[in-house]
Each structure stands twice: as structure tokens, then as C-alpha cells.
Short mmCIF file of C-alpha atoms and ligand atoms in Angstrom, two decimals:
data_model
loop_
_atom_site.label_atom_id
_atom_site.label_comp_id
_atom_site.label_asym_id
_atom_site.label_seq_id
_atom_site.Cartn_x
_atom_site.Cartn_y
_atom_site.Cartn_z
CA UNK A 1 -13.35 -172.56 126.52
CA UNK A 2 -13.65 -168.68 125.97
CA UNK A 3 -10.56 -167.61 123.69
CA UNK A 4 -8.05 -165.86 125.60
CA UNK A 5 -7.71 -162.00 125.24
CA UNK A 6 -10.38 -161.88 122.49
CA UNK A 7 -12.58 -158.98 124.02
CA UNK A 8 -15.94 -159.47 124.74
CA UNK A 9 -18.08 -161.48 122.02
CA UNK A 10 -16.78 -164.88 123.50
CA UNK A 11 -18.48 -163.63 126.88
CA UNK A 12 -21.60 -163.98 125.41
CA UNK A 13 -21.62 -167.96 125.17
CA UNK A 14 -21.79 -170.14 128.13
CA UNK A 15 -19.36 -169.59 130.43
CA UNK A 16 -18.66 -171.29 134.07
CA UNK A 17 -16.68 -169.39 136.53
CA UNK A 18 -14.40 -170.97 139.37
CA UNK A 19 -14.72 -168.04 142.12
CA UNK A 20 -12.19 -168.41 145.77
CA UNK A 21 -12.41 -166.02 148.34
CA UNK A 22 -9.12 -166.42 151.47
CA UNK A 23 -9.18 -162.84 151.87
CA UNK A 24 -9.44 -162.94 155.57
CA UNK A 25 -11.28 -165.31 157.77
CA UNK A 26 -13.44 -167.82 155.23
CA UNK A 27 -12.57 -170.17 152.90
CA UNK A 28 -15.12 -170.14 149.81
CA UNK A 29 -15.27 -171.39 146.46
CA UNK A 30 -18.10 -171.63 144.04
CA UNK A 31 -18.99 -172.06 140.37
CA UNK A 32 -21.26 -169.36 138.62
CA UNK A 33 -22.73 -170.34 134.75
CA UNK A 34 -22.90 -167.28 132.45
CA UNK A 35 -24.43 -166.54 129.24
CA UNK A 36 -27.11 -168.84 129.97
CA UNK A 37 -29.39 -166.92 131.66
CA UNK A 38 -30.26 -162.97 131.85
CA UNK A 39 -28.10 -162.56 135.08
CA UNK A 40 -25.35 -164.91 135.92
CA UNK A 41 -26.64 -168.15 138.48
CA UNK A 42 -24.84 -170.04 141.37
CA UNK A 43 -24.50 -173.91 140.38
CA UNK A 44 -22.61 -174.67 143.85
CA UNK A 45 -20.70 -173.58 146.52
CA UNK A 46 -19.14 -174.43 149.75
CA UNK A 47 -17.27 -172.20 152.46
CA UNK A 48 -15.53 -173.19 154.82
CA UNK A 49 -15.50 -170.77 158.13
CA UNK A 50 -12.25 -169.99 160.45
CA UNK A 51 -14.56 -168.56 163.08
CA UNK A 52 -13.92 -171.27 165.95
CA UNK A 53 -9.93 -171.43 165.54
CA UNK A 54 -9.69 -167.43 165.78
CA UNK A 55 -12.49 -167.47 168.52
CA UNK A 56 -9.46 -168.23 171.01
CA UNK A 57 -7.69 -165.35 169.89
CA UNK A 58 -10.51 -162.95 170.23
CA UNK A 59 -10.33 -161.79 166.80
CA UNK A 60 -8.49 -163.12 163.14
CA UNK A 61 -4.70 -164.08 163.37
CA UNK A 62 -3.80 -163.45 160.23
CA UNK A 63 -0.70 -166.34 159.91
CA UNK A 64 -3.02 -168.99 160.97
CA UNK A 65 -5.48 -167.82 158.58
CA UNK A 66 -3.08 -168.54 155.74
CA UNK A 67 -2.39 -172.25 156.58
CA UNK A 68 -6.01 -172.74 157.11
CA UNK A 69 -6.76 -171.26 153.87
CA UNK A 70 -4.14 -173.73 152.15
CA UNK A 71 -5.98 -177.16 153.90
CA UNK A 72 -8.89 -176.15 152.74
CA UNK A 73 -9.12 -174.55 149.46
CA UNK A 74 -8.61 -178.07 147.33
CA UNK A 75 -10.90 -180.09 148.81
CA UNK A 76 -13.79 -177.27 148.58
CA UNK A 77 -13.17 -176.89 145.17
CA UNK A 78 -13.72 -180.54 145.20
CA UNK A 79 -17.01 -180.62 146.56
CA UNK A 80 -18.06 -177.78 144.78
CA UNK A 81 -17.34 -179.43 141.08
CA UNK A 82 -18.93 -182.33 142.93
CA UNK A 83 -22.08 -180.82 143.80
CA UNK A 84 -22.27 -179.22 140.28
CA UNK A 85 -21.69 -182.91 138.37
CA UNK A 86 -18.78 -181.38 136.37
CA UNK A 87 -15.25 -182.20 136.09
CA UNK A 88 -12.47 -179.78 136.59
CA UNK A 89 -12.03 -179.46 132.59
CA UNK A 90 -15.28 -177.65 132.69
CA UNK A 91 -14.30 -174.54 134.11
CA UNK A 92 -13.92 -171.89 132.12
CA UNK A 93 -12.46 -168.99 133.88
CA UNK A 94 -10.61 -169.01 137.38
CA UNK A 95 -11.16 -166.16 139.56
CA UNK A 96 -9.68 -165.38 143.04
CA UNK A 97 -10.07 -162.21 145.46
CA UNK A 98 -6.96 -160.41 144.63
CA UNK A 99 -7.82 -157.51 147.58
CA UNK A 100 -8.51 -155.74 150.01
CA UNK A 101 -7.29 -158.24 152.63
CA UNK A 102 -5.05 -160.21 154.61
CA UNK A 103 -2.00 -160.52 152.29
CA UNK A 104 -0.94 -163.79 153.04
CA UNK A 105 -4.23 -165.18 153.28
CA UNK A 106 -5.02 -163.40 149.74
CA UNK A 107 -1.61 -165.12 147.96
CA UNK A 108 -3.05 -168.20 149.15
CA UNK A 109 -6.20 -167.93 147.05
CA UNK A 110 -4.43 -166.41 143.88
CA UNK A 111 -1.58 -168.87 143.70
CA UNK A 112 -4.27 -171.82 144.03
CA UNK A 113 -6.53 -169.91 141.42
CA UNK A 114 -3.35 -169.34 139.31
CA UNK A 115 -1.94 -173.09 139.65
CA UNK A 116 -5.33 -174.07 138.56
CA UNK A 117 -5.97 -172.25 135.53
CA UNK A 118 -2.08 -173.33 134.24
CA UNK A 119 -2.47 -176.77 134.66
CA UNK A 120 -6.21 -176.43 133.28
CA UNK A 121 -4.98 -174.08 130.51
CA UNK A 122 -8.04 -171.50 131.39
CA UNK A 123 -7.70 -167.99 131.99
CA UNK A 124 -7.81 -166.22 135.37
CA UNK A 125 -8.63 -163.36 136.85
CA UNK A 126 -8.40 -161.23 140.00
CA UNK A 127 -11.59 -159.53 141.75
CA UNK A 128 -11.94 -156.64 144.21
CA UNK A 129 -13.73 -158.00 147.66
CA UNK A 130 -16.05 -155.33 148.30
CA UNK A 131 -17.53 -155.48 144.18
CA UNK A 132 -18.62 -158.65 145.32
CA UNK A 133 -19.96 -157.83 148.18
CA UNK A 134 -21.67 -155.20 146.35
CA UNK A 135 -22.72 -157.41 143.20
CA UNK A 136 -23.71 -160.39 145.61
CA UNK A 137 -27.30 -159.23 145.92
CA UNK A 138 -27.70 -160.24 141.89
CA UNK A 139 -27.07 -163.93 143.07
CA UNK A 140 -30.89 -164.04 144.73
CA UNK A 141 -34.20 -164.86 143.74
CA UNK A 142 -35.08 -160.96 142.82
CA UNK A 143 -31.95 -159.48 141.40
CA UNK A 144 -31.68 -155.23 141.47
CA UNK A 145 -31.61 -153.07 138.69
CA UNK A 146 -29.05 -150.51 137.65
CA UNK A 147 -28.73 -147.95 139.09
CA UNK A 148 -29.12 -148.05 142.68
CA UNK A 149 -27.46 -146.06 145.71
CA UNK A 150 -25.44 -149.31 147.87
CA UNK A 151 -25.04 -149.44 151.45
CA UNK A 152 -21.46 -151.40 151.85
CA UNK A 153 -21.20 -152.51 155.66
CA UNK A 154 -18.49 -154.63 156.09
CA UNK A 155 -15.88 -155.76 158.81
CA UNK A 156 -13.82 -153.52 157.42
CA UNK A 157 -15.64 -150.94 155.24
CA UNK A 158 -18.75 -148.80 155.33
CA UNK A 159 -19.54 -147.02 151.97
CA UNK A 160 -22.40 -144.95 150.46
CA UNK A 161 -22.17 -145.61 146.82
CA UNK A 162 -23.65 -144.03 143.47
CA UNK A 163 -24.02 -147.51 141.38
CA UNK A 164 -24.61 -146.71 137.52
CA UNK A 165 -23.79 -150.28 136.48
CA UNK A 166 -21.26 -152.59 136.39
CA UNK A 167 -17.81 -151.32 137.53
CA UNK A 168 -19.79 -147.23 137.60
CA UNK A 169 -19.16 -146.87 141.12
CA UNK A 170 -19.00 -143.04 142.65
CA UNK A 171 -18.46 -142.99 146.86
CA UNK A 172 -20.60 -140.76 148.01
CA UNK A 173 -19.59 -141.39 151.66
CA UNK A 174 -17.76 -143.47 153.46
CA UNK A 175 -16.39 -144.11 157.41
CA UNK A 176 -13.35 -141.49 158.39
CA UNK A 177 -12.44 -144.12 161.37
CA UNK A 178 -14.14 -147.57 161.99
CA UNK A 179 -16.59 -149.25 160.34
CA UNK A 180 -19.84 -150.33 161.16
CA UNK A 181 -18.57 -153.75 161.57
CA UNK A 182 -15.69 -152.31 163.70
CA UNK A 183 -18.22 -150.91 165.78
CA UNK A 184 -20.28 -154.29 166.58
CA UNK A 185 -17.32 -156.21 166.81
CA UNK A 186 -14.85 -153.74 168.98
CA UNK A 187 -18.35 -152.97 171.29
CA UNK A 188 -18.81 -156.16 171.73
CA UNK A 189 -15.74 -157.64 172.61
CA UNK A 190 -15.95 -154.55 175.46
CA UNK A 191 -19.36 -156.98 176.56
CA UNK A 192 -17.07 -160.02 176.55
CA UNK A 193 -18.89 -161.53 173.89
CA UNK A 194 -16.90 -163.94 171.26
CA UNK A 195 -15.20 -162.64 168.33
CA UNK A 196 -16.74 -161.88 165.33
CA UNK A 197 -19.22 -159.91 167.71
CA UNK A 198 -21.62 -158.73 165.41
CA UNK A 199 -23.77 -161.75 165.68
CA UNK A 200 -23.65 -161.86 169.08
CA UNK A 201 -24.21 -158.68 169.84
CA UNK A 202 -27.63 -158.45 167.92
CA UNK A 203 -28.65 -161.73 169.64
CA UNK A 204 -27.70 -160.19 173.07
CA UNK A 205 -29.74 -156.88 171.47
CA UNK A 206 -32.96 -158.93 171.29
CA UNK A 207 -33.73 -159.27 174.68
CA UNK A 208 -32.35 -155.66 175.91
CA UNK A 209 -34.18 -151.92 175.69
CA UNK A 210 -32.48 -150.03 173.19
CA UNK A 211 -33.22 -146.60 175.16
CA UNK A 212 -31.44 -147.59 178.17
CA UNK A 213 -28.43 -146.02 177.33
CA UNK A 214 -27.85 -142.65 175.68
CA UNK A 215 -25.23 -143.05 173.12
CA UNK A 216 -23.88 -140.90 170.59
CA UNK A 217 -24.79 -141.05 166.76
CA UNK A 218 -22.02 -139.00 165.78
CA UNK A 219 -21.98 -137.20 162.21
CA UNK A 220 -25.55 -137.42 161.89
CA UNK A 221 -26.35 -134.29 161.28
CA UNK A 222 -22.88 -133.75 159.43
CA UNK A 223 -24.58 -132.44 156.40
CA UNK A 224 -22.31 -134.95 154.34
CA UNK A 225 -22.48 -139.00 154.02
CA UNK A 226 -19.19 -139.77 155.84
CA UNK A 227 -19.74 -142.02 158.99
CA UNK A 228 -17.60 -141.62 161.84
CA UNK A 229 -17.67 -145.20 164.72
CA UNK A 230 -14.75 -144.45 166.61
CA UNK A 231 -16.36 -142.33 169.35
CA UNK A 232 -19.26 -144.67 169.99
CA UNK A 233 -16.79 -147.88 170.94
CA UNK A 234 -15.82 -145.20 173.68
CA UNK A 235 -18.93 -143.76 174.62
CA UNK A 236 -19.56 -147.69 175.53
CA UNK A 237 -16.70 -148.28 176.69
CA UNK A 238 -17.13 -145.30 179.26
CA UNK A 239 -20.38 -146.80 180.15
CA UNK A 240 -19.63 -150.16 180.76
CA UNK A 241 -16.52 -149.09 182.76
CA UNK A 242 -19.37 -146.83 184.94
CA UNK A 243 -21.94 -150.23 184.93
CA UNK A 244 -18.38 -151.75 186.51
CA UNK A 245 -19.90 -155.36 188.10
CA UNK A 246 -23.42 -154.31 186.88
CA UNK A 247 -22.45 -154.95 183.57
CA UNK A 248 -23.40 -157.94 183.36
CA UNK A 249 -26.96 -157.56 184.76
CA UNK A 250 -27.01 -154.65 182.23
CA UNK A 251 -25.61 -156.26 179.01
CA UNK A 252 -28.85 -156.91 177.02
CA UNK A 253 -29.70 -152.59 177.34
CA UNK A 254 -25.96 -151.89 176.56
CA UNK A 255 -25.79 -154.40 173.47
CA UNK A 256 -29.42 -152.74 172.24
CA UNK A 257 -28.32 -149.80 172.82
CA UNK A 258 -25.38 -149.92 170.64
CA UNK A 259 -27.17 -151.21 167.99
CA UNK A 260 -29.70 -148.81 167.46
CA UNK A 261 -27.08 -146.47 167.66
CA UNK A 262 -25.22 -148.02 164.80
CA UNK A 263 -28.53 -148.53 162.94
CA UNK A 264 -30.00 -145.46 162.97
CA UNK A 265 -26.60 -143.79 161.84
CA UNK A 266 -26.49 -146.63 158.74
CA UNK A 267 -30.84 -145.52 158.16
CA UNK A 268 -30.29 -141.67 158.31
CA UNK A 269 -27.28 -141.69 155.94
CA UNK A 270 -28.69 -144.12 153.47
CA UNK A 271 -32.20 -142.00 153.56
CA UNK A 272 -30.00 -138.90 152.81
CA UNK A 273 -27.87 -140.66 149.72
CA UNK A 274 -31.65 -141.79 148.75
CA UNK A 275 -32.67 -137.88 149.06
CA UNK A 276 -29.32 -136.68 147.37
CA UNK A 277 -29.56 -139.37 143.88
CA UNK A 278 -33.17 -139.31 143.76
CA UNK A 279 -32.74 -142.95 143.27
CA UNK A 280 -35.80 -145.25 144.10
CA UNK A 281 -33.63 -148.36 144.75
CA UNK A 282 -31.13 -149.15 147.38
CA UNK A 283 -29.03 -152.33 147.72
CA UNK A 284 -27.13 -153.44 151.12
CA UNK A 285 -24.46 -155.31 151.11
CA UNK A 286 -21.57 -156.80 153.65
CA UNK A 287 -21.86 -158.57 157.08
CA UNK A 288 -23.33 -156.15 158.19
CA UNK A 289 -26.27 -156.45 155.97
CA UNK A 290 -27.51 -159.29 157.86
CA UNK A 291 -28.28 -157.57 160.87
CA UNK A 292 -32.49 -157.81 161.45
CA UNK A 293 -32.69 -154.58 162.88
CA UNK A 294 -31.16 -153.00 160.35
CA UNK A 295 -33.24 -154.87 157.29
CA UNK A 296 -36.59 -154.28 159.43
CA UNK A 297 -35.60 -149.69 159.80
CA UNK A 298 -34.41 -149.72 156.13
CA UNK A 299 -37.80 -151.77 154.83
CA UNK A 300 -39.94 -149.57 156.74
CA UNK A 301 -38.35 -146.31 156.06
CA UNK A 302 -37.47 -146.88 152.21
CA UNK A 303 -41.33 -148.94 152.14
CA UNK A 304 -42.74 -145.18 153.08
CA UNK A 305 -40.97 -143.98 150.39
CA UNK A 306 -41.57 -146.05 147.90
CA UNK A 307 -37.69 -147.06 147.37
CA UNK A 308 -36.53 -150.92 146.47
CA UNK A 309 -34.12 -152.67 149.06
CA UNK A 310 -32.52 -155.19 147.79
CA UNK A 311 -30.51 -158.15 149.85
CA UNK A 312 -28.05 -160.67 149.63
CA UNK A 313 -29.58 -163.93 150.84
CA UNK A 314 -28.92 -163.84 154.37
CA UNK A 315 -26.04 -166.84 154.00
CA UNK A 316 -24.07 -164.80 151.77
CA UNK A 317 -23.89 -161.55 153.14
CA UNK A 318 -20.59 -162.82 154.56
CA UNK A 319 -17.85 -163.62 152.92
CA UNK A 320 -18.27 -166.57 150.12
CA UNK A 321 -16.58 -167.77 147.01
CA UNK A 322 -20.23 -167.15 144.99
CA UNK A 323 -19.94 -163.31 145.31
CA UNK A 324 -16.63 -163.08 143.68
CA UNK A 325 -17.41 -165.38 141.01
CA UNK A 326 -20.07 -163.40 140.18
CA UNK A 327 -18.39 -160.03 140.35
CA UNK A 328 -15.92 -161.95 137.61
CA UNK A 329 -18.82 -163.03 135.61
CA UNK A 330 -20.56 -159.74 135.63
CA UNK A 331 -16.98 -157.90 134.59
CA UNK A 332 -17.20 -160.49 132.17
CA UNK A 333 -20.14 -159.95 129.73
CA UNK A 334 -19.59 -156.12 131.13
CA UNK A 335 -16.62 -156.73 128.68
CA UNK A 336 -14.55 -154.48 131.31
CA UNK A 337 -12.39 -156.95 131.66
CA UNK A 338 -10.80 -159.69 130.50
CA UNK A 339 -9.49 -162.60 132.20
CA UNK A 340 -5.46 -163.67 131.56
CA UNK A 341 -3.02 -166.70 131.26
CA UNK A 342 -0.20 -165.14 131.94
CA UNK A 343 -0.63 -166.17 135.53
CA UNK A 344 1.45 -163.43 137.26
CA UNK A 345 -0.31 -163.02 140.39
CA UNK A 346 -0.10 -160.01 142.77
CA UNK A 347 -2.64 -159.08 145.30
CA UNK A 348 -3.74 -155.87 146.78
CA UNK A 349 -4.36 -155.65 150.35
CA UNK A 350 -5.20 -152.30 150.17
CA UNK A 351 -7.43 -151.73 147.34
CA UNK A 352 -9.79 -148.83 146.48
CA UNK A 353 -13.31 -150.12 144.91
CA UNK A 354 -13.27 -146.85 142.63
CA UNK A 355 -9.94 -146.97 141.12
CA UNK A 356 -11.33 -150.19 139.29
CA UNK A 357 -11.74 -150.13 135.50
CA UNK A 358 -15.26 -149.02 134.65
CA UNK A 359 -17.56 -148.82 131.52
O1 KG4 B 401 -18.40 -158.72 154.90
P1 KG4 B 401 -17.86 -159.52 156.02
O2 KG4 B 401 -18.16 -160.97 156.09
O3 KG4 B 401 -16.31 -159.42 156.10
C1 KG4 B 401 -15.55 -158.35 155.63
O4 KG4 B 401 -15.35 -158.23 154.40
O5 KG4 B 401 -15.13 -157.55 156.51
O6 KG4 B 401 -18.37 -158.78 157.35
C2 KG4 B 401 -18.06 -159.24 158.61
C3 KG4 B 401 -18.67 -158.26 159.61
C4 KG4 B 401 -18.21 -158.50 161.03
O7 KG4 B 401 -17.85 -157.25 161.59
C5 KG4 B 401 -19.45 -159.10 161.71
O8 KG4 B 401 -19.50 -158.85 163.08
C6 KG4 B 401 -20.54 -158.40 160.96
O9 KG4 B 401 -20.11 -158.39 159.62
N1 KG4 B 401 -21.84 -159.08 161.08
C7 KG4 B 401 -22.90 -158.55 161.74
C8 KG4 B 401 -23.93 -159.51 161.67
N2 KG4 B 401 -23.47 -160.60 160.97
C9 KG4 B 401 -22.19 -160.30 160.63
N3 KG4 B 401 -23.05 -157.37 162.36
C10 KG4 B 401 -24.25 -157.12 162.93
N4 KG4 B 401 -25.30 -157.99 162.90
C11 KG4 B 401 -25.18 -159.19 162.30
N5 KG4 B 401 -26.21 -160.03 162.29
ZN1 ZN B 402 -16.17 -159.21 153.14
#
């Protein structure tokens, strides 16, 4: 067990970090290993997704959310330490999302990650959402380098980001009004399509022209890396109301449509934070991140120029308990942080990446 409050040098032996994510709509857990290997590895996860029960509701209630959390956050740390072969006493570190997110279903994960670590007698610590997000491409085969301009497209964020390393993040851009994830999901709940849309609506997308409908791609040519999504949900919107009981003859144009409008806005922007840095790598992270259209613009554009994209693995783009255990672990040996046992949680449901502690 790492020595509490010691700085960094006990960082630097093996280390094995309990990650949960409740902060809205999945349940996930997962154990990362440190100091083992160059980058930090997965040993096992398991998530467990709220998607069906909110499906009713056409979008995420956030009370129900909590109690679902609390059912299953136990017994997936269970099979986790299962899957792993290691007993609880094994974990070194327990860390939770502490925000941005639903607050309820956020005190959920950090009383269960702070209950744990007392009765284990390990530290614990609380991570921002969207640095996992954004450190969850280091989890795959290929891991990025530092530095790299990010692409965070979230449910509920879209960020251009300068990354210099490990807690070095500068915003370089980011959505004035919805975010990309908004956009899918609000655009297609218009298309009567389940909630969370996004999936849906790029599966609708597939079989639809894209250039059937003329829909705006606003602030592209804003001269600045802000996004703006708010407009387009009307623009289609207005167009569906016009298609009136075409729609539904139509919806495979209107849902391909949409997302190339989306898309391109997410490929010009990123090209022009590319142009701006004169970086050479760019990393994608988020929900969003595992739209197809969007990997197969940015591979071809960034291919031509010679830039790096780097992924999550498609199954955790979403939200999982392996991204936040790694954003720990990375914090970690970063020595930015250091993990407590004074268990007095708070979360932070409103939570700005950059005001994090950095190197
Ligand atoms: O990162 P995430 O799991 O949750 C937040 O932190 O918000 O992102 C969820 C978002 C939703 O808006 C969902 O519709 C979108 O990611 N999403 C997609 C796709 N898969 C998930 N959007 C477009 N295409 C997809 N394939
Ligand atoms: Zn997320």
C-alpha cells in the first residue's frame, strides 16, 4: 500500500487503482495496475448501462439514476476484483468521478468509493469526468504522445484543447450553446428515435443522402474554435415540421443530413486547432468519438496531412469506470496529486477541466 500523503516516489512502485464512474447514466468500475508498465493498463472492468430504464423517459431521470447507481455499484466491483483474481485488500487507491454530473448520481459513487477506502484503510481520490474522457485513449493498444490538440465530444461538452501533458490543458474552443452530443441526441429525438439518439441517428444516417437537406454549419467560418449547435436542432426541427407526414419516408436524408452537418463542423474546427498549434497529433475523445463518420473525415483529412488520430477503443468512448481510473493513475505518477484518507467527500457537478491542478 502506497504511504499516504508522501508525494510522489511511492507512485513509482506498483500500484492498482479502484476507478467508479455514476456520474450520469452508467454504472462502471474497473481496476488499472501502475508502475508496472510504461503507461498505466486495464486488468478488468465491468459497466453496467441505465440506457433501457431511461429509454421510457426519453432521456436520463436523474433520481432514478441514483438508486440504480446504488444496486449496482457493489456487485460490479465484485466482478471486477473477480475477473482480476484479486481480493479487495489489493487495491491500492480508490478513485470515484467527483464531477461534472448528476449530483446525486455523483454522491453515490464517492460515498461508495469513500466507504471503501475507510474500511480498506486505502486512500481515495476524486477525478474530473471529461480528464478521463480525455486520458481514455492511453488505455488502447497504441497510446498518444504528449502533446496533442483533443477533440472532447461529449453528451454534454464539446472542447478544442491544447494538451501539453498530464493535467496541461489550455481550451482553445469550446460550444457557446449545445454540444455535439446535444445536437445528435435533441435532433434525433425530433426523428422519434430512442433516447440516447446519437447511435441511432448514425444508424438511421447510413442508409440516407447526406445532401438532401441543406442545413446550417453555423460558426464555421467564425474565425475562432467556439462551436455553436443550438441553431441546427432548429434548422431540423423547421424541416421536419415542413416534411410534416413525409417525415417518415424522409428520415434516413434528414438523419444524414444532420450528421454531416455536425461532422463537418467537429472536421473544420479540429483542422483549424491542427493549423493554429502546429501540432501533428490529435486525440478524440467522448461519445461522440465513436461516431464512423466522424473517425472515417478526421482519418482522411488529418492522413493528408500527415497528423496522428488517436482513439479510445470504440467500447470506451462512453462512459466507463477504466477511464477514470486511469485519469487517477496518470495524476498519480504525474505526482499532481495525491490521493487522501480523510474521506470528506464533496462532488462538483459543475466542474471546469482547466481549473484542475496542473504540472
Ligand atoms: O461521453 P458520453 O458517454 O457521456 C457524457 O459524458 O456526456 O457521451 C454520450 C453522448 C450522447 O450524446 C450519445 O448520443 C453520443 O455520445 N454518442 C454518439 C454515438 N455514440 C454515442 N453520437 C454520435 N454517433 C455515435 N455513434
Ligand atoms: Zn462522459
Amino acid at each position: 500500500m502506497p504511504r499516504l500523503g508522501a508525494g510522489t516516489a511511492p507512485y513509482t512502485s506498483r500500484m492498482r487503482i479502484l476507478g467508479i464512474e455514476s456520474s450520469c447514466d452508467e454504472t462502471g468500475v474497473a481496476l488499472v495496475e501502475s508502475g508496472t508498465t510504461a503507461v498505466p493498463r486495464l486488468v478488468a472492468h465491468a459497466l453496467h448501462s441505465q440506457i433501457a430504464m431511461h429509454q421510457a423517459y426519453g432521456g436520463v431521470v436523474p433520481e432514478l439514476a441514483s438508486r440504480d447507481h446504488i444496486r449496482r455499484v457493489l456487485p460490479l466491483t465484485e466482478q471486477v476484483l473477480g475477473d482480476a483474481g484479486v481480493g479487495r485488500e489489493s487495491i491500492d487507491v480508490v478513485a470515484y468521478t467527483r464531477g461534472p454530473g448528476l449530483a446525486g448520481a455523483l454522491l453515490v459513487g464517492a460515498g461508495v468509493a469513500c466507504a471503501l477506502g475507510a474500511a480498506l484503510e486505502r486512500p481515495v481520490l476524486g477525478v474530473h469526468h471529461l480528464e478521463g474522457h480525455l486520458l481514455s485513449p492511453f488505455l488502447s493498444a497504441d497510446p498518444p504522445e504528449f502533446p496533442f490538440v483533443a477533440l472532447l465530444v461529449s453528451g454534454g461538452h464539446t472542447q478544442l484543447m491544447r494538451v501539453e501533458g498530464v493535467g496541461r490543458y489550455e481550451i482553445l474552443g469550446e460550444t457557446i450553446d449545445d454540444a455535439a452530443g446535444e445536437a445528435f441526441d435533441k435532433s434525433a429525438k425530433l426523428m422519434g428515435l430512442p433516447y440516447p439518439g446519437g447511435p441511432w441517428l448514425a444508424k438511421l444516417a447510413e442508409g440516407g443522402d447526406p445532401e438532401a437537406f441543406k442545413l446550417p454549419r453555423p460558426l464555421l467560418h467564425s474565425g475562432d474554435l467556439d462551436f455553436s449547435f443550438a441553431g441546427l436542432k432548429t434548422a431540423v426541427l423547421t424541416q421536419a415540421k415542413k416534411l410534416a407526414d413525409q417525415l417518415e419516408a424522409r428520415k434516413a436524408d434528414l438523419a444524414a443530413s444532420t450528421q454531416a452537418a455536425i461532422v463537418e463542423v467537429l472536421l473544420r474546427k479540429s483542422l483549424a486547432a491542427l493549423d493554429e498549434t502546429g501540432m501533428k497529433r490529435l486525440v478524440v475523445a467522448g461519445g461522440v468519438g465513436a461516431n464512423r463518420l466522424l473517425r472515417s473525415q478526421l482519418d482522411a483529412a488529418c492522413g493528408r496531412r500527415r497528423v496522428r488520430v488517436h482513439y479510445p477503443e470504440l467500447h470506451l468512448c462512453t462512459d466507463n469506470g477504466a477511464m477514470i481510473a486511469m485519469a487517477a493513475a496518470m495524476r498519480l505518477q504525474a505526482g499532481l496529486e495525491q490521493a487522501s484518507a480523510r474521506y470528506a467527500f464533496d462532488v462538483r457537478p459543475r466542474w471546469a477541466l482547466d481549473a484542475l491542478p496542473g504540472a
